[in-house]
Coordinates of C-alpha atoms in Angstrom, one line a residue:
Chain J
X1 CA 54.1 32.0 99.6
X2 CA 57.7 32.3 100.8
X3 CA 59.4 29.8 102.0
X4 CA 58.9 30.9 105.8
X5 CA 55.1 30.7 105.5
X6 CA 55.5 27.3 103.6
X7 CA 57.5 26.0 106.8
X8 CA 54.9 27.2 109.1
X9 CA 51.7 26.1 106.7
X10 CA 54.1 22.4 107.2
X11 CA 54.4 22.5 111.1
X12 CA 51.0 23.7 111.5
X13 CA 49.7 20.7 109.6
X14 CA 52.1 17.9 111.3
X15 CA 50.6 19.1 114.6
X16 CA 47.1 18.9 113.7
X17 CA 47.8 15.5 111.9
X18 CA 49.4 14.4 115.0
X19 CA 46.5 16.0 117.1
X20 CA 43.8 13.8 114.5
X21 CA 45.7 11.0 114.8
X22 CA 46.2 10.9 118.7
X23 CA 42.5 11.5 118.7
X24 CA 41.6 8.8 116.6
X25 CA 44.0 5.9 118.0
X26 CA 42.8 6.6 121.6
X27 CA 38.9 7.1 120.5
X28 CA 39.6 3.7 119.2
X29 CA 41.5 1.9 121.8
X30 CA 40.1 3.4 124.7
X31 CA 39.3 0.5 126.5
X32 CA 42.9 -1.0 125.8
X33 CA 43.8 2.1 127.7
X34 CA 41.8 1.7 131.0
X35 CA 44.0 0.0 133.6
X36 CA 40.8 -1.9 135.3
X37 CA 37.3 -2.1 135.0
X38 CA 35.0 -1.8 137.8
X39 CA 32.2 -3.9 139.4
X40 CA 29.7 -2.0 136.9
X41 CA 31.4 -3.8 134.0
X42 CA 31.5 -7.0 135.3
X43 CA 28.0 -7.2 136.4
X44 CA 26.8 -6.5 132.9
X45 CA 28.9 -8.7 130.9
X46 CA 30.1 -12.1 130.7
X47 CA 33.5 -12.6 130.3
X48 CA 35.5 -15.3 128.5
X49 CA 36.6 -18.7 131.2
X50 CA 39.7 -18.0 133.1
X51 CA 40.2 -14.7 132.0
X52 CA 42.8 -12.6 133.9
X53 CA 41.1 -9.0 134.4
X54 CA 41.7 -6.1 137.2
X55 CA 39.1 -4.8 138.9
X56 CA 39.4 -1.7 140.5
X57 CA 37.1 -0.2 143.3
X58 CA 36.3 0.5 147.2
X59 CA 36.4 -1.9 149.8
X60 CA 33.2 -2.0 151.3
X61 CA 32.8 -1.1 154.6
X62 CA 32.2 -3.6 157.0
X63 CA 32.3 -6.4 154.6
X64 CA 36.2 -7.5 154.9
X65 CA 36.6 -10.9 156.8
X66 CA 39.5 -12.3 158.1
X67 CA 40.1 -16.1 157.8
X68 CA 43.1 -18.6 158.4
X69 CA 46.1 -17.9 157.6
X70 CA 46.1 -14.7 155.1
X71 CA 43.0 -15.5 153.6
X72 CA 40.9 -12.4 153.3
X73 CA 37.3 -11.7 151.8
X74 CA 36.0 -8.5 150.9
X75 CA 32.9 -6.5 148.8
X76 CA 34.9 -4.0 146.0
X77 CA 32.2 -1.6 144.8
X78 CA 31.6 1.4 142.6
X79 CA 29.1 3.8 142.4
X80 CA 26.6 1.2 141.7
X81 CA 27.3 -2.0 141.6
X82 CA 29.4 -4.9 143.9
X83 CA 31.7 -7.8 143.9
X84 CA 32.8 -10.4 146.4
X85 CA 36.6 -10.4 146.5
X86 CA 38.5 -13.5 147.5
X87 CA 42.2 -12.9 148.2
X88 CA 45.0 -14.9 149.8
X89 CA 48.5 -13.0 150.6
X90 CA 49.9 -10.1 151.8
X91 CA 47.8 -7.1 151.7
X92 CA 49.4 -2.9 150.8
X93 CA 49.1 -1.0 153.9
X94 CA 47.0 1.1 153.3
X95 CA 44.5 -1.6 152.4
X96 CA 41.6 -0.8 154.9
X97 CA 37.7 -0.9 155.0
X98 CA 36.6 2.5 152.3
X99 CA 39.8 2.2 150.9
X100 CA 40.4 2.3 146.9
X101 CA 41.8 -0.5 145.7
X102 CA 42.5 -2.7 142.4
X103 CA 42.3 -6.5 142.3
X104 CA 43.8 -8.5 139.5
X105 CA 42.8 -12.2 139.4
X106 CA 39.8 -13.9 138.0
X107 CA 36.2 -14.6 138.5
X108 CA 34.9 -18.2 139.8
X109 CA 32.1 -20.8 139.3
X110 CA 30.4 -18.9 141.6
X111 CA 30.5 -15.8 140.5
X112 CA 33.4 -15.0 143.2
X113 CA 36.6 -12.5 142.0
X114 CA 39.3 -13.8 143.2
X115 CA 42.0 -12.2 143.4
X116 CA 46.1 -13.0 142.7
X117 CA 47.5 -9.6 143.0
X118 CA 45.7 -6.2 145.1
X119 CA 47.3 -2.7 145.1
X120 CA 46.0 0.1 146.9
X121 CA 44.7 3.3 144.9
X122 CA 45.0 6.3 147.2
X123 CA 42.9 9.6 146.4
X124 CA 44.3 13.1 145.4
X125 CA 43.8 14.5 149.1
X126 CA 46.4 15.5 151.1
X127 CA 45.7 16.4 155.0
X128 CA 46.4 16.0 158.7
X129 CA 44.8 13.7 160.3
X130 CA 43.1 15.8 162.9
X131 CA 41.0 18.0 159.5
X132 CA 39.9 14.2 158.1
X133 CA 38.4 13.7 161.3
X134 CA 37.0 17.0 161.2
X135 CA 35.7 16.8 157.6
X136 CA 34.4 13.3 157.1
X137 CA 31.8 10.6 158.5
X138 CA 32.7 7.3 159.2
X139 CA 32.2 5.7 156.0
X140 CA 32.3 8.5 153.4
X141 CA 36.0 8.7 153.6
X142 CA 36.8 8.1 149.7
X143 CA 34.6 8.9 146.1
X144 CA 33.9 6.6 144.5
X145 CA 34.1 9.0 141.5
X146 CA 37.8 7.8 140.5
X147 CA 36.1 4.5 139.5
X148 CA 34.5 5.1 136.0
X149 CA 32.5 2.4 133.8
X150 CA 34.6 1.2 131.3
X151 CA 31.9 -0.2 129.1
X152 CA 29.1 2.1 130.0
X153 CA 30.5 4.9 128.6
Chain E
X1 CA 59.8 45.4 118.5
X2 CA 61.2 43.5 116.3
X3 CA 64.7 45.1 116.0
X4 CA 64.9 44.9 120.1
X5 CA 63.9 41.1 119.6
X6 CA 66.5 40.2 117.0
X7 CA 69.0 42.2 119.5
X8 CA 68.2 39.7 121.6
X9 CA 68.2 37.0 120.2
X10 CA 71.8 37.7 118.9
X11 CA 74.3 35.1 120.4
X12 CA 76.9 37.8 122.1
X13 CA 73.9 39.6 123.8
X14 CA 71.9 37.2 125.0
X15 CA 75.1 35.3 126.7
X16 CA 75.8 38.6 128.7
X17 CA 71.7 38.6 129.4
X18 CA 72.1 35.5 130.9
X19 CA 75.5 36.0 132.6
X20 CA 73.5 38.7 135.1
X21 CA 70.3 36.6 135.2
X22 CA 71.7 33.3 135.9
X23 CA 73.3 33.9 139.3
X24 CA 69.6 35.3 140.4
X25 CA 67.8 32.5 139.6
X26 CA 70.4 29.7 141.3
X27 CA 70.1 32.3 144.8
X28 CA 66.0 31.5 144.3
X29 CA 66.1 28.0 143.2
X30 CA 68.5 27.7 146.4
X31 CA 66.8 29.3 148.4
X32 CA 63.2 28.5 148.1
X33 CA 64.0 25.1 147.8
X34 CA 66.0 25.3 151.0
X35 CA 62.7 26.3 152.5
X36 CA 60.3 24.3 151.2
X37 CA 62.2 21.3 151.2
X38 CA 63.1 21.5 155.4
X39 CA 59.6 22.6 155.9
X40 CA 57.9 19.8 154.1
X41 CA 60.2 17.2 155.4
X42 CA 60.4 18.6 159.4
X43 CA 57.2 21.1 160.1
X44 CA 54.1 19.5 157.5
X45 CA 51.9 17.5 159.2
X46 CA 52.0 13.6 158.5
X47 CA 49.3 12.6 155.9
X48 CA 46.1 10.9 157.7
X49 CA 46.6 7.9 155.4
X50 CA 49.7 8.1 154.2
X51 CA 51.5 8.8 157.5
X52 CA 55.3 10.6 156.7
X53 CA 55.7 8.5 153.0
X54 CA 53.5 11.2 151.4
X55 CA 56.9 13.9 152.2
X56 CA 58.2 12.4 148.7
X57 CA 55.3 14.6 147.1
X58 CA 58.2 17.4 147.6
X59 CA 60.2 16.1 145.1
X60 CA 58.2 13.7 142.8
X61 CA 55.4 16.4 142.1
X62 CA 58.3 19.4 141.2
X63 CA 60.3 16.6 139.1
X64 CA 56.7 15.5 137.0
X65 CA 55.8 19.0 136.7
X66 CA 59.0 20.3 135.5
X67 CA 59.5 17.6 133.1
X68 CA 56.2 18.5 131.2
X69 CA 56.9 22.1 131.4
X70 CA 60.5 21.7 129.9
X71 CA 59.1 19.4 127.2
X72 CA 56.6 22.1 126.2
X73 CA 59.1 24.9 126.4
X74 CA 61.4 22.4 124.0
X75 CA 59.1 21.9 121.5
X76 CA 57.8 25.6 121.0
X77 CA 62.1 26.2 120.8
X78 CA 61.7 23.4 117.9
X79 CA 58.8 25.0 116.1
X80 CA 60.7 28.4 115.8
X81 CA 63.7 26.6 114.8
X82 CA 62.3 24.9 112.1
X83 CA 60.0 28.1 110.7
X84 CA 62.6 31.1 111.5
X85 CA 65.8 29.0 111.9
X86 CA 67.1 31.2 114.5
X87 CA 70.3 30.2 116.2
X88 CA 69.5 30.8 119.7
X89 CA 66.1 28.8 119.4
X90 CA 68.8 25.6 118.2
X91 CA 70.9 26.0 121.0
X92 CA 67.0 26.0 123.4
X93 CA 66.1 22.8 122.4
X94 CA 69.2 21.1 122.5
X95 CA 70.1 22.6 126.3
X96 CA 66.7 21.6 127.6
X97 CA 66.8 17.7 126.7
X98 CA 69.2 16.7 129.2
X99 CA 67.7 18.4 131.9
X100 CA 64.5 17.7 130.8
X101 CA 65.4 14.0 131.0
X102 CA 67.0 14.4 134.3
X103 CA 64.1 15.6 135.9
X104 CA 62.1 13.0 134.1
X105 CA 64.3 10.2 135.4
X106 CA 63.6 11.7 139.0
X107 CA 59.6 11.8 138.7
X108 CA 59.6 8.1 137.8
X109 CA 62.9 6.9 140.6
X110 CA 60.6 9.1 143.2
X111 CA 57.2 7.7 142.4
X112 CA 58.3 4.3 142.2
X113 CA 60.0 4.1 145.6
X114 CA 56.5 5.6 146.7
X115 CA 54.1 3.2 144.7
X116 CA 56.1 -0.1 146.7
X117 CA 55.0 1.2 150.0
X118 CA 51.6 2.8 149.2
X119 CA 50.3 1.1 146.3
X120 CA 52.1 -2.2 146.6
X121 CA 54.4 -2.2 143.6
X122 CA 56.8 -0.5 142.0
X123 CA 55.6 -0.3 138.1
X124 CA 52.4 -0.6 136.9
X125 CA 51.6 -0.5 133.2
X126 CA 48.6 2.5 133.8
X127 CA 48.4 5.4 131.6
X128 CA 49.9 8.3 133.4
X129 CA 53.2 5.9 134.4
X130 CA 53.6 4.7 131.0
X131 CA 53.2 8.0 129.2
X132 CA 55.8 9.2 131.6
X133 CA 58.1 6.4 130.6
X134 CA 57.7 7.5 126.7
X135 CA 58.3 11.4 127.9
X136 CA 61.4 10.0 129.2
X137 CA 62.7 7.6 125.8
X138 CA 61.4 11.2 124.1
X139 CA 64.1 13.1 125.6
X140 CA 66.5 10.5 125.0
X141 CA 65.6 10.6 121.5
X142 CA 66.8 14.1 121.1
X143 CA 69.5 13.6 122.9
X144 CA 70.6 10.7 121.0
X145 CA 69.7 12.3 117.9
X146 CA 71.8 15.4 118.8
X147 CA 74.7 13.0 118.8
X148 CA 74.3 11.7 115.7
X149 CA 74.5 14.2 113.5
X150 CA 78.4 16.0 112.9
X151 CA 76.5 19.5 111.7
X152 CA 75.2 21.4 114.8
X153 CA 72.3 23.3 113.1
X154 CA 71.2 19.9 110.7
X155 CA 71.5 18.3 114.5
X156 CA 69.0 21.1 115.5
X157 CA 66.7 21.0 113.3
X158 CA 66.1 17.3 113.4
X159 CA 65.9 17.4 117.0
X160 CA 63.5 20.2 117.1
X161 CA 61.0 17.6 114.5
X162 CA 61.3 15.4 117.0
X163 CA 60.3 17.4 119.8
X164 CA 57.4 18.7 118.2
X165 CA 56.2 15.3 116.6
X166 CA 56.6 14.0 120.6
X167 CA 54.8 17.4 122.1
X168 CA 51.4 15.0 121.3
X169 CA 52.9 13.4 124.2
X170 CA 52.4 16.1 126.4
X171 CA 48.3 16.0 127.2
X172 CA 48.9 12.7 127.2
X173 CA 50.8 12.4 130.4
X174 CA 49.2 15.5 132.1
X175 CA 45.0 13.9 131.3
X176 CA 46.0 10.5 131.3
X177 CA 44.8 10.4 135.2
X178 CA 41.1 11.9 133.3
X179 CA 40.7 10.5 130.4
X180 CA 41.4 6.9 131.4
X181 CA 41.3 4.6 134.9
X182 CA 44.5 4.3 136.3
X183 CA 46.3 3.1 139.4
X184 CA 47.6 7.1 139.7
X185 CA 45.3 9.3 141.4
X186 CA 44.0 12.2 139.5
X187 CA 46.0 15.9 140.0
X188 CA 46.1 17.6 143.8
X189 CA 47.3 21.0 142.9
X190 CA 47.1 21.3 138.9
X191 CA 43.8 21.6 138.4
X192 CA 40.4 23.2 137.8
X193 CA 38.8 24.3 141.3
X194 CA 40.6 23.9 144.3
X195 CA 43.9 22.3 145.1
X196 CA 43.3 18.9 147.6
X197 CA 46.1 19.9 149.6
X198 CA 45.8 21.3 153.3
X199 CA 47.4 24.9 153.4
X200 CA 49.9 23.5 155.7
X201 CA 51.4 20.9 153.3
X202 CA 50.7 23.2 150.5
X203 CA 53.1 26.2 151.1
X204 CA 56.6 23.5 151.2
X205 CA 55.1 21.9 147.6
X206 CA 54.8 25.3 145.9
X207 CA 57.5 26.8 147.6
X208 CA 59.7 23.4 146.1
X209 CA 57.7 23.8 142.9
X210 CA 59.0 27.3 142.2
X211 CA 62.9 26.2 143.4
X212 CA 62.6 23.2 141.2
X213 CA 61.3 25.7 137.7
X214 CA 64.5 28.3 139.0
X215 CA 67.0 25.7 139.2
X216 CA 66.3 24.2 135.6
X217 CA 65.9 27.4 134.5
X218 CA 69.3 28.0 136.2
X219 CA 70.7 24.9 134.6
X220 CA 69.4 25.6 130.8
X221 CA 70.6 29.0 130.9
X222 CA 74.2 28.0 131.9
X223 CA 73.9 25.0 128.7
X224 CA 72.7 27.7 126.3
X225 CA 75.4 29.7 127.5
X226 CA 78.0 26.9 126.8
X227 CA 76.4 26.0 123.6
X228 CA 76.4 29.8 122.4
X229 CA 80.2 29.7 123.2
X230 CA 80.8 26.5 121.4
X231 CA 79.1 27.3 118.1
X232 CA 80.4 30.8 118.2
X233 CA 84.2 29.8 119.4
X234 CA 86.0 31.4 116.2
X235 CA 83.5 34.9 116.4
X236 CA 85.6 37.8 118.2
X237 CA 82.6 38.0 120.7
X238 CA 83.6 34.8 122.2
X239 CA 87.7 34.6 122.2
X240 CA 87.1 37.6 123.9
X241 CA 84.9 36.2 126.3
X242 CA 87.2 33.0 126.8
X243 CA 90.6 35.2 126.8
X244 CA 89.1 37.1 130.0
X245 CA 88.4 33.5 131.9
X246 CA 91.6 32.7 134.1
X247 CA 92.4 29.3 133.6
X248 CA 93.3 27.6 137.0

C-alpha cells in the first residue's frame, strides 16, 4: 500500500469507529436521551418517592379547570394512556385545550402529577388560520404521534 | 479529468475562479434574501397558533440549515486534506469554521428568543438544542485549534481531524427531533413526504434558504481567497495580484 491508501484505509476506519461508537453510547443511553416520558410510562411503572420527572403530552380536551388564583387542573395524554395534571403559575401562551405540552414536577399520594414548571410543545405545521379551520375538526387539532413511549420501546 | 482537476485546484487559478464567481453569488444571496425576507415578514400570513412570532422561522431555519451543511462541507474538505494533502482543501476547512460558527451562533440567538415566547423558556437541555450547542463548541474547536498552531498546513491538518472526528455530530443534530423526545418539534420542510408548511409561508423560507447558502458561500469564497493570498504572499502569482490593488 502507499502511503495515500494507508491515510484513507485510517480515515475510513476512525469514521466507522466513530459511527460504532455513536451507535453504541446512544443504544445504551437512550433513555438518558429522552427529554420526557409520557403518560404511557408512567402508568406502567412505579417510580421512586419525590422524584422529579417531565411528562410530556396533550392537554385533553375539555378537561382543563380553572380554580383560584392561578391554579389550573388538566388531563395530559398520549396515544393511550392519561394523567391528571395539577399546576399552579403562569401558563406559555400557547397553552390551550389539544395543545402539546410538557410538565415537569412530580407525582402525589394520589396518584396526581403535579406540576412545577409547563412549556408548550408546538407541532411542525405551519399555516393560516383560515386552512386549519378548513382542515381540522374540533378536537383533532394536534398528533399525538410526537409523544413516543419511552419504556415501551 | 484529472489534469483539469489539479488545474483547478491550483492556488493562482482557483483565486481568479472565484474572483468572477464571487460577485454573482453576493447579487443572489442579496437578492433573494431581499425577497424572501420582506415577503415573509410583510405578505405571509400569521401562523393560526403562533400568530406573527413564527416570522423568525425566516431566519432561524436558514441559520440551522446552513450551519449543518457548512459542517458537512468542512469535514469532507478535512478528509481530503488529510488523504491527498491538497492545499486548497486546507485553506476549505479553515475558511468555513468561522462562518460556520457564525451561523451556528444565529440558529441558537434566533431559536431562543422564540422558545421564551412559544415554548415558555429560553434553554432547554433536549436533544436537538444541545447537539446544536456541541455543533457550535465544534466550530470553535477548529477555530481555536487553527490558532494554536504557528505552521499553516500542521494547523490544517489538525483542524481537518477534528472536523471529521465531530462530523458524528452531524445526524446527531439533524435526527435528534426522530430518534429521541424533545421539546423541538420534528422537521417542517427537510423531510421525507411533504413539507408542513402552507405554499404561502413556504415560498419567503426557501427563497431565504437559498440567500442564506449564496451568502456563505459568498463569504467562504472571499476567506479562501484571502487565505490563498496569505499562504501564497512570496509566489509571483500573488505580488502580482497585490501590486495591481490600489491602496487607498
Amino acid at each position: 500500500m502507499t502511503k495515500r491508501q494507508k491515510r484513507m484505509v485510517a480515515v475510513a476506519g476512525l469514521i466507522l469507529g466513530l459511527g460504532v461508537a455513536a451507535a453504541l453510547g446512544f443504544t445504551a443511553f437512550r433513555k438518558n436521551m429522552m427529554y420526557f416520558y409520557t403518560p404511557t410510562d408512567l402508568v406502567g411503572h412505579s417510580l421512586p418517592a419525590n422524584a422529579k420527572v417531565r411528562v410530556g403530552g396533550l392537554v385533553v380536551t375539555g378537561s382543563v379547570q380553572r380554580g383560584d388564583d392561578l391554579d389550573v387542573a388538566f388531563t395530559l395524554a398520549d396515544c393511550e394512556h392519561s394523567v391528571p395534571v395539577r399546576y399552579h403559575g403562569i401558563l406559555p401562551d400557547l397553552f390551550r385545550e389539544g395543545q402539546g405540552i410538557v410538565a415537569t414536577g412530580r407525582i402525589d399520594a394520589q396518584g396526581d402529577f403535579v406540576a412545577d414548571e409547563v412549556l408548550a410543545k408546538h407541532d411542525e405545521n405551519y399555516m393560516p388560520p383560515e386552512l386549519q379551520e378548513a382542515l381540522t375538526t374540533a378536537d383533532g387539532k394536534h398528533s399525538c404521534a410526537p409523544f413516543k413511549s419511552v419504556m415501551g420501546s | 479529468m484529472w489534469t483539469w482537476f489539479h488545474r483547478l485546484a491550483s492556488p493562482p487559478s482557483f483565486y481568479r475562479l472565484a474572483e468572477r464567481l464571487a460577485p454573482w453569488l453576493g447579487l443572489g444571496a442579496v437578492v433573494l434574501l431581499a425577497f424572501g425576507w420582506f415577503y415573509g415578514l410583510v405578505y405571509a400570513p400569521a401562523d393560526y397558533q403562533q400568530k406573527d412570532a413564527f416570522r423568525i422561522i425566516y431566519v432561524h431555519v436558514p441559520a440551522a440549515a446552513v450551519s449543518l451543511s457548512l459542517y458537512s462541507a468542512m469535514a469532507i474538505a478535512g478528509v481530503i486534506v488529510v488523504i491527498w494533502r491538497i492545499k486548497l482543501a486546507e485553506c476549505v476547512v479553515v475558511s468555513i469554521a468561522p462562518v460556520g460558527a457564525s451561523m451556528t451562533a444565529i440558529a441558537l440567538v434566533t431559536g431562543m428568543l422564540w422558545g421564551k415566547p412559544m415554548w415558555g423558556a429560553y434553554w432547554v437541555w433536549d436533544a436537538r438544542l444541545t447537539s446544536e450547542l456541541v455543533l457550535l463548541f465544534l466550530y470553535l474547536g477548529v477555530i481555536g485549534l487553527h490558532e494554536a498552531f504557528d505552521d499553516a498546513r500542521a494547523a490544517a491538518r489538525a483542524c481537518s481531524l477534528l472536523a471529521i472526528v465531530g462530523s458524528i455530530n452531524v445526524p446527531i443534530v439533524k435526527f435528534s427531533v426522530e430518534w429521541w423526545n424533545s421539546l423541538h418539534q420534528g422537521s417542517t420542510i427537510f423531510k421525507m413526504g411533504k413539507a408542513s408548511i402552507s405554499p404561502d409561508m413556504a415560498l419567503p423560507l426557501y427563497a431565504a434558504l437559498a440567500g442564506t447558502f449564496l451568502f456563505c458561500a459568498y463569504a467562504v469564497l472571499r476567506r479562501i481567497q484571502n487565505e490563498l493570498l496569505w499562504r501564497e504572499r512570496g509566489t509571483s502569482w500573488a505580488k502580482e495580484h497585490l501590486s495591481a490593488v490600489t491602496v487607498h
